[in-house]
Short mmCIF file of C-alpha atoms and ligand atoms in Angstrom, two decimals:
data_model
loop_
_atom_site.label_atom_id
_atom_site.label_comp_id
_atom_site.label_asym_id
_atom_site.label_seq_id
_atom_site.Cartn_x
_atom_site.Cartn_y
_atom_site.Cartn_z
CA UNK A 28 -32.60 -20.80 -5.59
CA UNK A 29 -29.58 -21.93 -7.31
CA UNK A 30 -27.12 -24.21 -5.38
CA UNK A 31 -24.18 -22.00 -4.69
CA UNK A 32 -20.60 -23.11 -4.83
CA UNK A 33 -19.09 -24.16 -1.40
CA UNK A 34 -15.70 -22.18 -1.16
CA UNK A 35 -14.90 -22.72 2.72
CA UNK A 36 -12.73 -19.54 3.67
CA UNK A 37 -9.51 -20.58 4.78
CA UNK A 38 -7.96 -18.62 7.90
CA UNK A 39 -4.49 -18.44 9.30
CA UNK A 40 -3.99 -18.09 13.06
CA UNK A 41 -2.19 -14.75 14.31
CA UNK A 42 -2.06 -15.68 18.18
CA UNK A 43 1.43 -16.40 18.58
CA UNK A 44 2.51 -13.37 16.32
CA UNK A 45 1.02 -10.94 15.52
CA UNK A 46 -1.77 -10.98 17.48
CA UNK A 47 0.19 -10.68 20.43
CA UNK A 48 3.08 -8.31 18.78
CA UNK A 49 -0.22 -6.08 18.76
CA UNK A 50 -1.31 -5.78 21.84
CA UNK A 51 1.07 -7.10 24.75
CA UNK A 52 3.89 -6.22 22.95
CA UNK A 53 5.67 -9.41 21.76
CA UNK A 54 5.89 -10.80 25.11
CA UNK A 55 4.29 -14.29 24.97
CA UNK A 56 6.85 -16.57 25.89
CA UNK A 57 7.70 -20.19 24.05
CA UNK A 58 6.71 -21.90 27.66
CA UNK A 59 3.38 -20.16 27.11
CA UNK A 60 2.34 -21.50 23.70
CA UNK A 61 3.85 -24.79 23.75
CA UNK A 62 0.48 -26.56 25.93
CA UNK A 63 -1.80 -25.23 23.05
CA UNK A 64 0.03 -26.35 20.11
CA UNK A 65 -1.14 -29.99 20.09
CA UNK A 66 -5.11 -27.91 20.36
CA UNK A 67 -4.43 -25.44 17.64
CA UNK A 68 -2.87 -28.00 15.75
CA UNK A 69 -6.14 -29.82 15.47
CA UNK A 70 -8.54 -26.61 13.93
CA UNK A 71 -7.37 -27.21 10.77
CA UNK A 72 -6.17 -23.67 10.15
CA UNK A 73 -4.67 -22.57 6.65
CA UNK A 74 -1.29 -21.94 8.89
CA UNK A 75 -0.80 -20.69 12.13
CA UNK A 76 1.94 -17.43 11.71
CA UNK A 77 3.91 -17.24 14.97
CA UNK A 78 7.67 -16.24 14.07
CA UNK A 79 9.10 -13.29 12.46
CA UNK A 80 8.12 -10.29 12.62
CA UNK A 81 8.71 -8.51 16.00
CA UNK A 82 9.10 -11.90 17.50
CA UNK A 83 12.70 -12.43 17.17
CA UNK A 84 13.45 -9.45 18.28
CA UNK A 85 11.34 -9.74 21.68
CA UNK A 86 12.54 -13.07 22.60
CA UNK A 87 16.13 -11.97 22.24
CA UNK A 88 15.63 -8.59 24.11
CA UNK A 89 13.40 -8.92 26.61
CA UNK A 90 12.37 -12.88 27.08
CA UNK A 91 15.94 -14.32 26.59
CA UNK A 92 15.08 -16.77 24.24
CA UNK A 93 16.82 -18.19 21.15
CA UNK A 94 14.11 -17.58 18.94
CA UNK A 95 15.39 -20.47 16.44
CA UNK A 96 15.22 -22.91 19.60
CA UNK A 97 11.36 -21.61 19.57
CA UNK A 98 10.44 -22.18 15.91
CA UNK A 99 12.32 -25.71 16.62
CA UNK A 100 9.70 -26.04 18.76
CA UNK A 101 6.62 -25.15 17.09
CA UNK A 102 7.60 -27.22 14.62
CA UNK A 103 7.86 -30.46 16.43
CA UNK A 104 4.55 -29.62 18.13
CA UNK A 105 3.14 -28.32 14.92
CA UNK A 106 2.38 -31.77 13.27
CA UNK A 107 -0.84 -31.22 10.76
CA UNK A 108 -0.29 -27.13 10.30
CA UNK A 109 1.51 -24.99 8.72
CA UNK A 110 3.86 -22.53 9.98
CA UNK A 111 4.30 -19.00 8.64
CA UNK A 112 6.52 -16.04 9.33
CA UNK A 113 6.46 -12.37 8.48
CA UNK A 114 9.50 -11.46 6.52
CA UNK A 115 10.42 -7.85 5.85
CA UNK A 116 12.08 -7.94 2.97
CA UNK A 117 15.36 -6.93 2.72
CA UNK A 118 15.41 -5.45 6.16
CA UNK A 119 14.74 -9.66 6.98
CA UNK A 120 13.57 -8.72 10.69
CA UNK A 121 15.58 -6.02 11.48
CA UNK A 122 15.61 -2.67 10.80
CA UNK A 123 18.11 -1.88 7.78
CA UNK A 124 18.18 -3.60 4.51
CA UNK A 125 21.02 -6.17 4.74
CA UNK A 126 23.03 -7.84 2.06
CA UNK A 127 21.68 -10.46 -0.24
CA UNK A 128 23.40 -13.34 0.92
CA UNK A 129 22.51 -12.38 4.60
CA UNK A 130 18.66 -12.51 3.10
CA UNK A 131 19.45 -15.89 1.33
CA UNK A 132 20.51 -17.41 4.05
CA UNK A 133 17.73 -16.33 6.66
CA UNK A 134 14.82 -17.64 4.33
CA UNK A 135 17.49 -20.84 3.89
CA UNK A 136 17.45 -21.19 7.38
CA UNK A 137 14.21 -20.09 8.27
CA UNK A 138 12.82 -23.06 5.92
CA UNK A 139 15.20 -25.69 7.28
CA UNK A 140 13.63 -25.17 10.69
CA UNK A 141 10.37 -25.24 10.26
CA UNK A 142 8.45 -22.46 8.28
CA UNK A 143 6.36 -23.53 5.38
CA UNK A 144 5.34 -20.06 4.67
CA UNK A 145 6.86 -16.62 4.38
CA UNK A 146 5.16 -13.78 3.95
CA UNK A 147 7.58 -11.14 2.27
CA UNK A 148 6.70 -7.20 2.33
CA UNK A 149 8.38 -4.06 1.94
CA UNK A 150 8.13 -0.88 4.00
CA UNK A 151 8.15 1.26 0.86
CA UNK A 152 6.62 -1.66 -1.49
CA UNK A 153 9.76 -1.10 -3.93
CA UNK A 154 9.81 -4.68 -5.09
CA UNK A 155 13.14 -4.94 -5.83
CA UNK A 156 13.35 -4.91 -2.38
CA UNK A 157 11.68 -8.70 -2.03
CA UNK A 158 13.22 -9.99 -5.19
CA UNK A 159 15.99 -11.76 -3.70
CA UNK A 160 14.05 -12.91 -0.53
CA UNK A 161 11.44 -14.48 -3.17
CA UNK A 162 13.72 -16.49 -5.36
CA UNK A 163 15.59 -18.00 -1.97
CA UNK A 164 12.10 -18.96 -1.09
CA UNK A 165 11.27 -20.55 -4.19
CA UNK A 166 14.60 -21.80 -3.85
CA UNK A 167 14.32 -23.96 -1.14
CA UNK A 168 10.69 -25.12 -1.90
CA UNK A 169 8.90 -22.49 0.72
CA UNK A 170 5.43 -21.16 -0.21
CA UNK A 171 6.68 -16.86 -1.17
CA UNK A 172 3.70 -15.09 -0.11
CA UNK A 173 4.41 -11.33 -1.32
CA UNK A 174 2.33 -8.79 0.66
CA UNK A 175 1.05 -5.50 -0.48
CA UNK A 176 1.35 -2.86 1.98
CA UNK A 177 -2.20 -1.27 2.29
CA UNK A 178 -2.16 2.28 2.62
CA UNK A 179 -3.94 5.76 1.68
CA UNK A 180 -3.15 8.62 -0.47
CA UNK A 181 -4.17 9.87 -3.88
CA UNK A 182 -1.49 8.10 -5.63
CA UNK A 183 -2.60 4.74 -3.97
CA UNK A 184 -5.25 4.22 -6.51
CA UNK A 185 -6.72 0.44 -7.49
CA UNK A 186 -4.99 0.64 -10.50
CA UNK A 187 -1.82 0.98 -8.17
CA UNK A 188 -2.94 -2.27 -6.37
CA UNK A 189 -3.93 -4.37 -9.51
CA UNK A 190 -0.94 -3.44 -11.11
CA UNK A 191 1.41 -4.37 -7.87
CA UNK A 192 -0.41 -7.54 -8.05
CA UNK A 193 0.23 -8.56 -11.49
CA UNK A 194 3.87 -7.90 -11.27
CA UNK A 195 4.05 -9.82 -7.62
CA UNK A 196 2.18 -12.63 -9.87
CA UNK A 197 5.14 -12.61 -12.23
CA UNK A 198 8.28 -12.20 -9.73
CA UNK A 199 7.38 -15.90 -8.88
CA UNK A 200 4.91 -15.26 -5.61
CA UNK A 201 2.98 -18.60 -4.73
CA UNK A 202 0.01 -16.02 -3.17
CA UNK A 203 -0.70 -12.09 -2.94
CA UNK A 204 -1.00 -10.61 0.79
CA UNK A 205 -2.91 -7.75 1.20
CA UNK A 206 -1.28 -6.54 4.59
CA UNK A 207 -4.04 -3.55 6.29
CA UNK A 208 -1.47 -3.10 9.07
CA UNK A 209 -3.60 0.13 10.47
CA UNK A 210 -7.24 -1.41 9.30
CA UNK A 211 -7.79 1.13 6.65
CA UNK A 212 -9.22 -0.75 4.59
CA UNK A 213 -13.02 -0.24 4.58
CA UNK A 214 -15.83 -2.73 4.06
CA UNK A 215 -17.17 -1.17 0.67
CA UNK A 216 -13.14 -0.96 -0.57
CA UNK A 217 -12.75 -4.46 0.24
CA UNK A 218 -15.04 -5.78 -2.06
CA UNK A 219 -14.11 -3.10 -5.06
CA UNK A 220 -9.92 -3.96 -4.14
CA UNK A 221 -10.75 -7.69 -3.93
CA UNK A 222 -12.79 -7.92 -7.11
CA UNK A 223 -10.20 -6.08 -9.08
CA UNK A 224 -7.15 -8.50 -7.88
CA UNK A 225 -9.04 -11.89 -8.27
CA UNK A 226 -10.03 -10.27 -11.88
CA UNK A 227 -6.78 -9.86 -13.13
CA UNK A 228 -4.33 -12.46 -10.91
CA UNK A 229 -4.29 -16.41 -10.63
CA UNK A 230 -2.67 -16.83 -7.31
CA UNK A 231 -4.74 -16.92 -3.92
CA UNK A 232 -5.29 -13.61 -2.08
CA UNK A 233 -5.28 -13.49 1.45
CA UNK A 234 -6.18 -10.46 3.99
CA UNK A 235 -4.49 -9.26 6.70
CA UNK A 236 -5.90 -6.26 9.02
CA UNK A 237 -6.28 -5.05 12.26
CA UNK A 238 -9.38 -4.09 14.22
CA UNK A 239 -7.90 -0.39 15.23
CA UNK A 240 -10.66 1.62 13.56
CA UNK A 241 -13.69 -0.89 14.14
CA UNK A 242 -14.63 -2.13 10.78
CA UNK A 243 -12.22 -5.12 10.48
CA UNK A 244 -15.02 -8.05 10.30
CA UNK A 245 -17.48 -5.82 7.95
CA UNK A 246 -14.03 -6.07 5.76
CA UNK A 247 -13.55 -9.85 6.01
CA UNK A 248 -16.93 -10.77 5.70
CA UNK A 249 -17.25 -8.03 1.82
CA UNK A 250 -13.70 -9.55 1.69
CA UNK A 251 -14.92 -13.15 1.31
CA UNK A 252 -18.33 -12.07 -0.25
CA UNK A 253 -15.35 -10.96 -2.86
CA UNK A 254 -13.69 -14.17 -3.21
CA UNK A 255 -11.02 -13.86 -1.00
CA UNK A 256 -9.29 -16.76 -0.10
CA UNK A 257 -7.79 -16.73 3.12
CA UNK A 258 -8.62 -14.06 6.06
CA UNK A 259 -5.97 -13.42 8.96
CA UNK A 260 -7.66 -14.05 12.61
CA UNK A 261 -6.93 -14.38 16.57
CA UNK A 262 -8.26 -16.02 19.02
CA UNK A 263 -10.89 -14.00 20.77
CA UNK A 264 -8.42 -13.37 24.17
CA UNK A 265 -6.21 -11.83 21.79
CA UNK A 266 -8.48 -9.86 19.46
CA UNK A 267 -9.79 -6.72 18.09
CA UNK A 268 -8.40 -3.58 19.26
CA UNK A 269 -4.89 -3.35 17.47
CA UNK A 270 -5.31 -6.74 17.17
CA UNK A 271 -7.03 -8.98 14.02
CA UNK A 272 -10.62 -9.81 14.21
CA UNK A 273 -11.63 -12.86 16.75
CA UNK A 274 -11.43 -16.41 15.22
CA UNK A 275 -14.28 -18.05 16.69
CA UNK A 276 -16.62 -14.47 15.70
CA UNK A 277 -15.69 -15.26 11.62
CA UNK A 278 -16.10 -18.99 12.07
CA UNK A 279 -19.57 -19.00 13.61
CA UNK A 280 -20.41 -15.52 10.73
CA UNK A 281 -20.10 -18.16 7.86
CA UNK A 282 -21.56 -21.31 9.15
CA UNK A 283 -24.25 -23.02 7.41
CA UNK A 284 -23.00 -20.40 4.06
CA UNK A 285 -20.55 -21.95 1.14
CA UNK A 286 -17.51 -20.20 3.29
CA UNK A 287 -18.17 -22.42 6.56
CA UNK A 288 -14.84 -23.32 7.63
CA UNK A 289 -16.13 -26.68 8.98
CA UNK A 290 -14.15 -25.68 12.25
CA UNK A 291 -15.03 -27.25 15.58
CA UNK A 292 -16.71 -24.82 17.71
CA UNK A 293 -16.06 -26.22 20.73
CA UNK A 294 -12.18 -26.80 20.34
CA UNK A 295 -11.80 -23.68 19.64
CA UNK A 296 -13.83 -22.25 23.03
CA UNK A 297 -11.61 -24.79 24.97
CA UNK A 298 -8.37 -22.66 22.86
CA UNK A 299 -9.63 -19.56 24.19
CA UNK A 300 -10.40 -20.65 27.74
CA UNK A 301 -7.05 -21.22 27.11
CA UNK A 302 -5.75 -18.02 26.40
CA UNK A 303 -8.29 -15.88 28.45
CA UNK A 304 -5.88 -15.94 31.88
CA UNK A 305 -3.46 -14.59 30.13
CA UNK A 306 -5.44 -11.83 28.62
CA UNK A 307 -6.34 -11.06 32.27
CA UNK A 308 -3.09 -11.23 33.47
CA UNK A 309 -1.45 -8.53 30.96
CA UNK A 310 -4.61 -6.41 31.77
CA UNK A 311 -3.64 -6.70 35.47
CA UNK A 312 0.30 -6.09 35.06
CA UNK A 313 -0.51 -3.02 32.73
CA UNK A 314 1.05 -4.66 29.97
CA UNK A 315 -2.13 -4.90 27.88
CA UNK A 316 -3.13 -1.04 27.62
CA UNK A 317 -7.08 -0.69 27.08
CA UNK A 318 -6.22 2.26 25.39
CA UNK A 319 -5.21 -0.40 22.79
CA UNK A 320 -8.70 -2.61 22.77
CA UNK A 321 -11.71 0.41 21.73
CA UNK A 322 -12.28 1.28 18.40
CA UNK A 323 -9.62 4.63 17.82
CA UNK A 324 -11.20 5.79 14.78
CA UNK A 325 -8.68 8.16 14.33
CA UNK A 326 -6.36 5.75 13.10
CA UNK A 327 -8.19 6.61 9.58
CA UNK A 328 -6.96 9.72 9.83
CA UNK A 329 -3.35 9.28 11.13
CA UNK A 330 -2.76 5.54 9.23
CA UNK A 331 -0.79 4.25 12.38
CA UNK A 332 -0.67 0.44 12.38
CA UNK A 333 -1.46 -1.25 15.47
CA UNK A 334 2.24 -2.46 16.51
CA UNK A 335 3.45 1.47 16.19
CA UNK A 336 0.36 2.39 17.92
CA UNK A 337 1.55 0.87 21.26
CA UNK A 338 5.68 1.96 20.73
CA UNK A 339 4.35 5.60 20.39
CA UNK A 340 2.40 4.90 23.83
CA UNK A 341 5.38 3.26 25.88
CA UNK A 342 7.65 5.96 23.96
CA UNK A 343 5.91 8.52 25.12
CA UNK A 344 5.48 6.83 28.40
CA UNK A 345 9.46 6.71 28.86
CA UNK A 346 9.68 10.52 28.13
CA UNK A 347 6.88 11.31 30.52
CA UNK A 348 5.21 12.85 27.66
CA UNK A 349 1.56 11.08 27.66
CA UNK A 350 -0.20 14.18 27.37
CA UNK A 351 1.77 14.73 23.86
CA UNK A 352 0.17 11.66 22.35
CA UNK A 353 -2.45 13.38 20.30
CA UNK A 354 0.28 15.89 19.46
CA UNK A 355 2.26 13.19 17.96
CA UNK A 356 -0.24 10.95 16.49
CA UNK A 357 -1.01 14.14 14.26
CA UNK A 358 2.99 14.76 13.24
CA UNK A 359 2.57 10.97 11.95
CA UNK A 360 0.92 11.82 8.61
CA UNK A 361 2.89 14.72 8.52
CA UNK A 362 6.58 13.54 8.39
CA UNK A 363 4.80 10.55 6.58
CA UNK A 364 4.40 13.03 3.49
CA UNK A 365 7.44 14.78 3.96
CA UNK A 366 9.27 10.80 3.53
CA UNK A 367 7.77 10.11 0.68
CA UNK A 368 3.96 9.40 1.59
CA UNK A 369 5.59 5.69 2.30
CA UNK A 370 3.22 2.76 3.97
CA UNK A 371 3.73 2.94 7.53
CA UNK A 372 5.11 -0.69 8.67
CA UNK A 373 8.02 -1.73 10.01
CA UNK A 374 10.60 -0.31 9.78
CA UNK A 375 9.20 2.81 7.88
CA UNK A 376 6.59 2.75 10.83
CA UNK A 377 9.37 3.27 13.37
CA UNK A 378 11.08 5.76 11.74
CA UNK A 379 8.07 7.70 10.99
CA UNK A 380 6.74 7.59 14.76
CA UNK A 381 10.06 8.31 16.24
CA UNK A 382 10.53 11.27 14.02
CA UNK A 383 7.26 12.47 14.73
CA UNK A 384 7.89 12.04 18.64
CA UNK A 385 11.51 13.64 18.02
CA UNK A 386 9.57 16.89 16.35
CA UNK A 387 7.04 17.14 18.84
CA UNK A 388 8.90 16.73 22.16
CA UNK A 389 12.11 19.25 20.63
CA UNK A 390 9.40 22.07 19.58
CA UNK A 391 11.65 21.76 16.36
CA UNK A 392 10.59 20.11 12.86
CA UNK A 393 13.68 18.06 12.34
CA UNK A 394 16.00 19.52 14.60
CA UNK A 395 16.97 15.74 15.71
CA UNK A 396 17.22 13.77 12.95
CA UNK A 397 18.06 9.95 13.75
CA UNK A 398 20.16 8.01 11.06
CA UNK A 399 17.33 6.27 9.76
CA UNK A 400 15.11 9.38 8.76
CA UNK A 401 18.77 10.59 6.95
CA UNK A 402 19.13 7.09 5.53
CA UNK A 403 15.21 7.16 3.99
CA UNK A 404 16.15 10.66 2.54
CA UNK A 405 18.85 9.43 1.01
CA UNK A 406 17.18 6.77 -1.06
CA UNK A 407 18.57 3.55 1.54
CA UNK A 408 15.33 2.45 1.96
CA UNK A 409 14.41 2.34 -1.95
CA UNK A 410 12.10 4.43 -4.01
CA UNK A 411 8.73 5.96 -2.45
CA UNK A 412 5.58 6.59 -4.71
CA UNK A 413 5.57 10.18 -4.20
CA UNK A 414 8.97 12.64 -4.14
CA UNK A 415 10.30 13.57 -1.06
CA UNK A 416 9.79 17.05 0.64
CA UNK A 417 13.20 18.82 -0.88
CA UNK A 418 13.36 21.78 2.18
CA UNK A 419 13.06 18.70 4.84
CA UNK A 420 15.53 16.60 2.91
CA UNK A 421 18.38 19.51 2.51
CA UNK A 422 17.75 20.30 6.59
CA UNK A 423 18.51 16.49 7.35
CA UNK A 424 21.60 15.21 5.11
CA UNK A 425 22.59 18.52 2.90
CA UNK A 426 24.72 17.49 -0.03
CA UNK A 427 24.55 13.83 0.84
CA UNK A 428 24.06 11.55 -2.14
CA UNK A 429 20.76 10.27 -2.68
CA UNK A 430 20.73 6.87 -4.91
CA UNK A 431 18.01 5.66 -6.88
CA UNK A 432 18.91 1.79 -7.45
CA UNK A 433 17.67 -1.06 -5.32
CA UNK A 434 19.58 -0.39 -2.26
CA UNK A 435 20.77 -4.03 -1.50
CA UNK A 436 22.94 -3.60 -4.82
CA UNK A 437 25.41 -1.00 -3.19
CA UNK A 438 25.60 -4.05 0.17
CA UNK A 439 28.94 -5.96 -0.42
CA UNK A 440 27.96 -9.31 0.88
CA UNK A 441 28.41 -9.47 4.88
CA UNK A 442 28.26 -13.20 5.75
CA UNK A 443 32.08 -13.53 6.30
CA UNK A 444 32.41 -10.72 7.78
CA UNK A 445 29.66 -11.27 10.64
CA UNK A 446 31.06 -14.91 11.04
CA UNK A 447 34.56 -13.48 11.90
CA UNK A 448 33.11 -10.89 14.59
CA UNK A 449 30.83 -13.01 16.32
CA UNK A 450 32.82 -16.57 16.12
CA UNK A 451 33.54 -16.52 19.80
CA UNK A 452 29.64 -17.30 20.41
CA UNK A 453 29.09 -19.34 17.34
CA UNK A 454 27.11 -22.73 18.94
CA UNK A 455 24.87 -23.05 15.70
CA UNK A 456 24.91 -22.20 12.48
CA UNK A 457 21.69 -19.65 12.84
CA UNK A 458 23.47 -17.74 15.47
CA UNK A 459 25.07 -15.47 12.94
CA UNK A 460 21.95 -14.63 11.53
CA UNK A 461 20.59 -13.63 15.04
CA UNK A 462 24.12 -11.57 15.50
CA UNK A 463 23.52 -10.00 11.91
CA UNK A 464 20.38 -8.14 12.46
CA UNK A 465 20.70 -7.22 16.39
CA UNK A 466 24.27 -7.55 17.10
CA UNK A 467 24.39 -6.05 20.60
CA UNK A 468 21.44 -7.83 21.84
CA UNK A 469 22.70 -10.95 20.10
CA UNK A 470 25.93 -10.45 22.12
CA UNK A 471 24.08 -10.29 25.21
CA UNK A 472 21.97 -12.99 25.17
CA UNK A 473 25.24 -15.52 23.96
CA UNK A 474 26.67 -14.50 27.37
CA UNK A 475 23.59 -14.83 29.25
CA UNK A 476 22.94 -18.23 27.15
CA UNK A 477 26.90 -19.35 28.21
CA UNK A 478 26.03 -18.46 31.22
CA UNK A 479 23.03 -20.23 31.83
CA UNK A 480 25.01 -23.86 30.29
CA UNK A 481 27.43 -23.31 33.13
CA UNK A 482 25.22 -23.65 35.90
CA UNK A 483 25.29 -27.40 35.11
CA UNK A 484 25.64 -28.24 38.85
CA UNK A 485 22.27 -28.59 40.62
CA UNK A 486 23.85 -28.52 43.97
CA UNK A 487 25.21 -24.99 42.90
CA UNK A 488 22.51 -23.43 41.55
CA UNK A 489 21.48 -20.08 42.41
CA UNK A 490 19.46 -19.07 45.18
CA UNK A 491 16.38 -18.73 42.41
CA UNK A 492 16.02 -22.64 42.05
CA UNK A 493 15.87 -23.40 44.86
CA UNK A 494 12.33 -23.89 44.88
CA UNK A 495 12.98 -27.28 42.60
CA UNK A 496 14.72 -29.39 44.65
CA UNK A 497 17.11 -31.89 43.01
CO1 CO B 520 -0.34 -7.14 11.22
#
């Protein structure tokens, strides 16, 4: 038997992002990752992603955390690894496409503080949409990963994909995401999709899926068989369901082949031991939903990535409409073709699942229409592969004007602008990023942050600390 080549499969680490944006969402707290680092740091991961994305959003809203002060962190603790952050393009990681110097500066900042990689992608993969976040990156000497968004459809065809790849090749990406936010993509495709890309592209590919519908190992492992070069996993506490395939499961598949990570088995059970309480723990509180962790093989049929999986749930949960879930998750693919037959991710997810709840819960197709839906009509988002439905567009903005250029070119810049409204809370430079995308929550966590720094006086600290005596 011939020798074969060794080609150890490289992974990245999705515990402090994504894998927990999945399934509890967002709500792992700085204070809880910080013992592990110094472990994780030691696996020898390709990177370990754990900021951007939903993160900043969560640890504004609902942890009260500065998430720059967190990636700070990471960083010092993070001595061997690399970081990397999810990056949505021009919508940064909000939920509106911003100006260019607003994106400029993020991935500016972003780098100075710690992230070696930033993965870039775009709700409606119109790549003019990541141009300007991709140059900033090469810019300041960050690794621009550009990710495809995976998706379905007829027009989605692998010549689509290869020719995607080629031109993210030749805007000046340093790698090629494929990003399977729902886990659609299925064993067999894996290995046709991979083939194609590492036939006709130099730069690494890595893949990126979730475990919603059940096949997402079968995918790495004809993914790898493929020549894929890095595969997206969390640690087993934190796996499958809506969440990426278990670490330790794809390390122990390839040992003893050429793609054995050389990965210390035993670290990585002490990682998860690690990890487990706290898996128990969101079981207990309700916050991790086991509606979230069996295989929902209808996600093939409704394309709903695993983050929008559990809004529509606590969504529906708020209106005390449970019972309308299946009602809803079959609107998805509905308004989904009516916008365009877009990806569904961030923010195109949310404003596809909120319209769908919005159409269910009213009786009404589009009798609510939220600015954002208007907005996608009206080209804001950028151009989708397929036209949009012209009887839904006329019901939601009329005689609006819809553009066709990248959207970010019709943004004055907004820098100055953001600086003058929010100077009052200005303690670091990054905090005007943090007010640009989210500028009410910003607000309120600068006055609960000024608030905190003036309870400098032990001996009058509130009632809550007192259990620390000074
Ligand atoms: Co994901």
């Amino acid at each position: 038997m011939a020798e074969q080549v060794k080609k150890p499969i490289k992974i990245t680490e999705t515990i402090l992002r994504d894998a927990h944006q999945s399934l509890i969402a967002t709500r792992m707290t700085t204070e809880q990752m910080l013992p592990i680092v110094e472990k994780l740091d030691k696996v020898g991961y390709h990177s370990v992603e754990c900021w951007g994305g939903a993160t900043f959003d969560a640890s504004l809203r609902f942890l009260h955390e500065d998430p720059w002060e967190r990636l700070r962190k990471l960083r010092d603790g993070f001595k061997n690894t690399k970081l990397q952050m999810l990056f949505r393009g021009q919508n940064i990681l909000g939920y509106r496409p911003y100006a260019d110097d607003v994106v400029e500066y993020f991935v500016q900042k972003s780098i100075a503080n710690g992230i070696d990689i930033i993965r870039i992608f775009d709700c409606m993969n119109d790549m003019r949409n990541l141009q300007t976040a991709v140059s900033a990156a090469n810019k300041e000497k960050g690794h621009a990963q550009v990710a495809m968004s995976y998706t379905l459809g007829d027009a989605y065809t692998l010549e689509y994909w290869v020719d995607l790849a080629k031109r993210i090749e030749d805007m000046g990406a340093n790698s090629i995401c494929v990003k399977d936010m729902a886990g659609l993509l299925l064993p067999y495709k894996a290995t046709e999709l991979i083939t194609a890309l590492k036939e006709n592209v130099n730069i690494p590919i890595q893949l990126h899926t979730h475990y919603t519908s059940g096949v997402a190992s079968m995918t790495y492992m004809k993914a790898v068989e493929a020549g894929v070069d890095v595969i997206d996993c969390a640690m087993s506490p934190f796996a499958l369901g809506t969440s990426q395939p278990a670490t330790e499961v794809m390390v122990e598949t390839f040992k003893g082949t050429p793609y054995d990570t050389g990965f210390d088995s035993k670290l990585l059970d002490e990682i998860a031991d690690y990890f487990r309480p706290m898996r128990d723990e969101a079981l207990k509180s309700g916050l991790l939903n086991p509606k979230n962790l069996g295989v929902n093989i209808k996600t093939l049929l409704y394309q709903v990535p695993g983050g929008m999986l559990s809004n529509l749930t606590s969504q529906l949960k708020d209106l005390h409409a449970e019972d309308k879930y299946y009602q809803v998750l079959e609107e998805v693919p509905r308004v989904r073709k009516d916008l365009g037959e877009c990806p569904l991710v961030t923010p195109s997810s949310q404003i596809v699942g909120t319209q769908a709840v919005m159409n269910v819960i009213n009786g009404e197709r589009y009798k609510m229409v939220p600015q954002q839906t208007k907005d996608v009509l009206c080209g804001k988002y950028g151009a989708t592969i397929k036209p949009f439905n012209k009887e839904v567009q006329k019901k939601c903005i009329g005689d609006a004007e819809v553009i066709t250029c990248r959207p970010a070119d019709l943004i004055p810049d907004e820098l100055d602008t953001l600086r003058g409204e929010m100077a009052q809370w200005s303690e670091q430079e990054e905090d005007v990023l943090t007010y640009a995308l989210f500028p009410q929550v910003a607000t309120d966590f600068f006055k609960y942050r000024e608030a905190q720094e003036k309870k400098v006086d032990p001996t009058v600290a509130d009632a809550k600390n007192k259990a620390y005596p000074v």
